[in-house]
Short mmCIF file of C-alpha atoms in Angstrom, two decimals:
data_model
loop_
_atom_site.label_atom_id
_atom_site.label_comp_id
_atom_site.label_asym_id
_atom_site.label_seq_id
_atom_site.Cartn_x
_atom_site.Cartn_y
_atom_site.Cartn_z
CA MET L 1 -26.65 92.53 -37.04
CA ALA L 2 -23.12 91.21 -36.55
CA ARG L 3 -20.31 93.55 -35.64
CA LYS L 4 -17.67 94.30 -38.24
CA LEU L 5 -14.33 92.85 -37.30
CA HIS L 6 -11.60 95.40 -36.67
CA LEU L 7 -8.43 95.18 -38.78
CA GLU L 8 -5.30 97.00 -37.71
CA PRO L 9 -4.06 99.28 -40.52
CA HIS L 10 -0.78 97.42 -41.14
CA LEU L 11 -1.51 97.47 -44.90
CA SER L 12 -4.10 99.27 -47.01
CA ALA L 13 -6.80 97.38 -48.93
CA SER L 14 -4.91 97.81 -52.21
CA GLU L 15 -1.72 96.45 -50.62
CA LEU L 16 -3.66 93.46 -49.25
CA GLU L 17 -5.07 92.83 -52.73
CA ALA L 18 -1.60 93.04 -54.28
CA ARG L 19 -0.22 90.51 -51.77
CA TYR L 20 -3.22 88.23 -52.39
CA LYS L 21 -2.74 88.28 -56.16
CA SER L 22 1.06 88.01 -56.14
CA SER L 23 1.48 85.31 -53.49
CA LYS L 24 3.00 82.06 -54.78
CA ASP L 25 2.04 80.10 -51.66
CA THR L 26 -1.61 79.01 -51.81
CA VAL L 27 -2.02 79.06 -48.02
CA GLU L 28 -0.78 82.63 -47.76
CA SER L 29 -2.78 83.65 -50.81
CA ARG L 30 -6.04 82.55 -49.19
CA ARG L 31 -5.10 84.35 -46.00
CA TRP L 32 -4.36 87.59 -47.85
CA HIS L 33 -7.62 87.17 -49.78
CA LEU L 34 -9.58 86.91 -46.54
CA LEU L 35 -7.91 90.00 -45.12
CA TRP L 36 -8.49 91.92 -48.35
CA LEU L 37 -12.21 91.08 -48.26
CA LEU L 38 -12.41 92.17 -44.63
CA ALA L 39 -10.71 95.45 -45.55
CA GLN L 40 -13.51 95.98 -48.10
CA ASP L 41 -16.16 95.86 -45.34
CA TYR L 42 -17.17 92.22 -45.77
CA GLN L 43 -18.21 90.48 -42.58
CA LEU L 44 -16.11 87.56 -41.40
CA THR L 45 -18.87 84.99 -42.03
CA GLU L 46 -19.20 86.11 -45.66
CA ALA L 47 -15.47 86.40 -46.25
CA THR L 48 -14.70 82.94 -44.85
CA LYS L 49 -17.39 81.40 -47.07
CA ILE L 50 -16.03 83.16 -50.16
CA VAL L 51 -12.44 82.10 -49.46
CA GLY L 52 -13.41 78.64 -48.22
CA LEU L 53 -11.98 78.84 -44.72
CA ASN L 54 -13.42 77.87 -41.35
CA TYR L 55 -14.92 80.76 -39.38
CA THR L 56 -12.82 80.05 -36.28
CA TYR L 57 -9.64 79.80 -38.35
CA GLY L 58 -10.49 83.10 -40.04
CA HIS L 59 -11.05 84.77 -36.68
CA GLU L 60 -7.70 83.47 -35.39
CA LEU L 61 -6.00 84.72 -38.53
CA VAL L 62 -7.41 88.21 -38.06
CA GLN L 63 -6.24 88.22 -34.44
CA ARG L 64 -2.74 87.12 -35.51
CA TYR L 65 -2.66 89.79 -38.23
CA ASN L 66 -3.77 92.48 -35.78
CA LYS L 67 -1.14 91.39 -33.26
CA LYS L 68 1.87 90.49 -35.46
CA GLY L 69 1.14 92.26 -38.72
CA ILE L 70 2.54 90.71 -41.91
CA GLU L 71 4.40 88.02 -39.93
CA GLY L 72 1.07 86.69 -38.63
CA VAL L 73 -0.07 85.86 -42.16
CA LYS L 74 3.00 83.93 -43.29
CA ASN L 75 2.82 80.18 -43.71
CA GLY L 76 4.74 78.82 -40.73
CA ARG L 77 4.92 75.29 -42.12
CA LYS L 78 7.54 76.39 -44.61
CA GLN L 79 9.92 77.56 -41.91
CA LYS L 80 9.32 74.55 -39.65
CA ARG L 81 9.95 71.96 -42.33
CA ALA L 82 13.57 70.86 -42.49
CA PRO L 83 15.00 70.08 -45.92
CA ARG L 84 14.81 66.42 -46.82
CA THR L 85 18.15 64.75 -46.37
CA ASN L 86 17.00 61.17 -45.99
CA ALA L 87 18.28 59.92 -49.34
CA ILE L 88 19.80 56.49 -48.99
CA LEU L 89 22.48 56.97 -51.65
CA ASN L 90 24.61 60.05 -52.07
CA LYS L 91 25.54 61.44 -55.48
CA GLU L 92 28.66 59.28 -55.92
CA GLN L 93 26.80 56.13 -54.91
CA ARG L 94 23.98 56.92 -57.36
CA GLU L 95 26.55 57.25 -60.15
CA GLU L 96 28.12 53.97 -59.06
CA LEU L 97 24.67 52.35 -59.21
CA ARG L 98 24.05 53.84 -62.66
CA GLU L 99 27.29 52.21 -63.89
CA ARG L 100 26.47 48.93 -62.15
CA LEU L 101 23.06 48.76 -63.84
CA LYS L 102 24.81 48.64 -67.24
CA THR L 103 25.97 45.09 -66.45
CA PRO L 104 23.74 42.20 -65.36
CA PRO L 105 23.52 41.29 -61.67
CA GLU L 106 25.36 38.26 -60.22
CA ASP L 107 22.58 35.83 -61.18
CA GLY L 108 22.74 36.95 -64.82
CA GLU L 109 19.06 37.88 -64.92
CA LEU L 110 17.54 41.37 -64.91
CA TRP L 111 17.85 44.06 -62.25
CA THR L 112 14.85 44.19 -59.92
CA GLY L 113 13.98 46.29 -56.90
CA PRO L 114 15.07 43.62 -54.39
CA LYS L 115 18.40 43.10 -56.19
CA VAL L 116 19.11 46.83 -56.19
CA ALA L 117 18.14 47.00 -52.50
CA ARG L 118 20.65 44.22 -51.66
CA TRP L 119 23.34 46.06 -53.66
CA MET L 120 22.51 49.24 -51.75
CA GLU L 121 22.85 47.40 -48.43
CA GLU L 122 26.35 46.29 -49.42
CA VAL L 123 27.41 49.76 -50.54
CA THR L 124 25.93 51.75 -47.66
CA GLY L 125 26.51 49.22 -44.88
CA ARG L 126 22.90 49.40 -43.75
CA THR L 127 21.39 46.24 -42.36
CA LYS L 128 17.97 46.56 -44.04
CA ILE L 129 16.84 48.48 -47.10
CA TRP L 130 13.32 47.74 -48.22
CA ASN L 131 12.83 46.28 -51.68
CA GLN L 132 10.63 49.23 -52.67
CA ARG L 133 13.58 51.61 -52.20
CA GLY L 134 15.52 49.57 -54.74
CA TRP L 135 12.65 49.90 -57.18
CA ASP L 136 12.48 53.65 -56.47
CA TYR L 137 16.15 54.03 -57.38
CA LEU L 138 15.65 52.00 -60.56
CA LYS L 139 12.90 54.40 -61.60
CA ARG L 140 14.83 57.50 -60.44
CA LEU L 141 17.77 56.48 -62.63
CA LYS L 142 15.33 55.83 -65.52
CA HIS L 143 16.47 52.24 -65.84
CA SER L 144 14.35 50.18 -68.20
CA TRP L 145 14.18 46.44 -68.39
CA LYS L 146 15.69 44.94 -71.50
CA ARG L 147 13.51 41.86 -71.53
CA PRO L 148 13.17 39.77 -74.70
CA ARG L 149 9.71 38.97 -75.97
CA PRO L 150 8.38 35.69 -74.61
CA HIS L 151 8.46 32.61 -76.86
CA HIS L 152 5.56 30.22 -77.03
CA THR L 153 6.48 26.87 -75.50
CA LYS L 154 4.88 24.88 -78.35
CA ALA L 155 6.37 26.98 -81.13
CA ASP L 156 7.96 25.14 -84.08
CA PRO L 157 11.12 27.06 -85.14
CA GLN L 158 11.28 25.36 -88.59
CA ALA L 159 7.65 26.23 -89.37
CA GLN L 160 8.30 29.84 -88.31
CA GLU L 161 11.35 30.13 -90.59
CA SER L 162 9.47 28.67 -93.59
CA PHE L 163 6.61 31.10 -92.90
CA LYS L 164 9.02 34.05 -92.84
CA LYS L 165 10.50 33.01 -96.20
CA THR L 166 7.17 32.48 -97.95
CA ALA L 167 5.57 35.58 -96.38
CA SER L 168 8.43 37.85 -97.44
CA ALA L 169 8.39 36.41 -100.99
CA GLN L 170 4.62 36.87 -101.25
CA GLY L 171 4.82 40.39 -99.86
CA ALA L 172 7.44 41.42 -102.40
CA ALA L 173 5.46 39.96 -105.31
CA SER L 174 2.20 41.63 -104.31
CA ASN L 175 3.74 45.05 -103.67
CA PRO L 176 4.45 46.79 -107.02
CA ILE L 177 6.31 49.66 -105.34
CA SER L 178 8.99 47.44 -103.78
CA GLY L 179 10.14 46.27 -107.24
CA CYS L 180 11.14 49.83 -108.24
#
């Protein structure tokens, strides 16, 4: 029979359960769950299967908890990760882009990702901004294309106008409610 793993009494079983149930971080929640199960006399092999962790990882976690206490359970990735500051445009430049998108680009067509990327290169002074970043900023600013519906190349405008006139006259005659 396997030996029961020793847990240092940093927290009671009820305190471990409370931390497991109240944790907002999923990584820490699973760790607290494992420790709570071990505090209830589960063996490490059973507890790791229940929580869905690797046995070796669970054993290392218990050793860290025994050595460092609550600090050994915390998710270290959160502290190591620096806040993202790699935005290409700052707030003022984004507002300038928002205003610029209200008018057509130099070629008179529609704004596209590559066109926005070239504009961003001019504003920021960077030598290369990928076209995808221009598209990302179009979507971030919720810009939508105002593209007219396509016209058929063989369409006859006079036939379309005569159809509109006859169709609207027929629709009005056949609809008794519209005469009211």
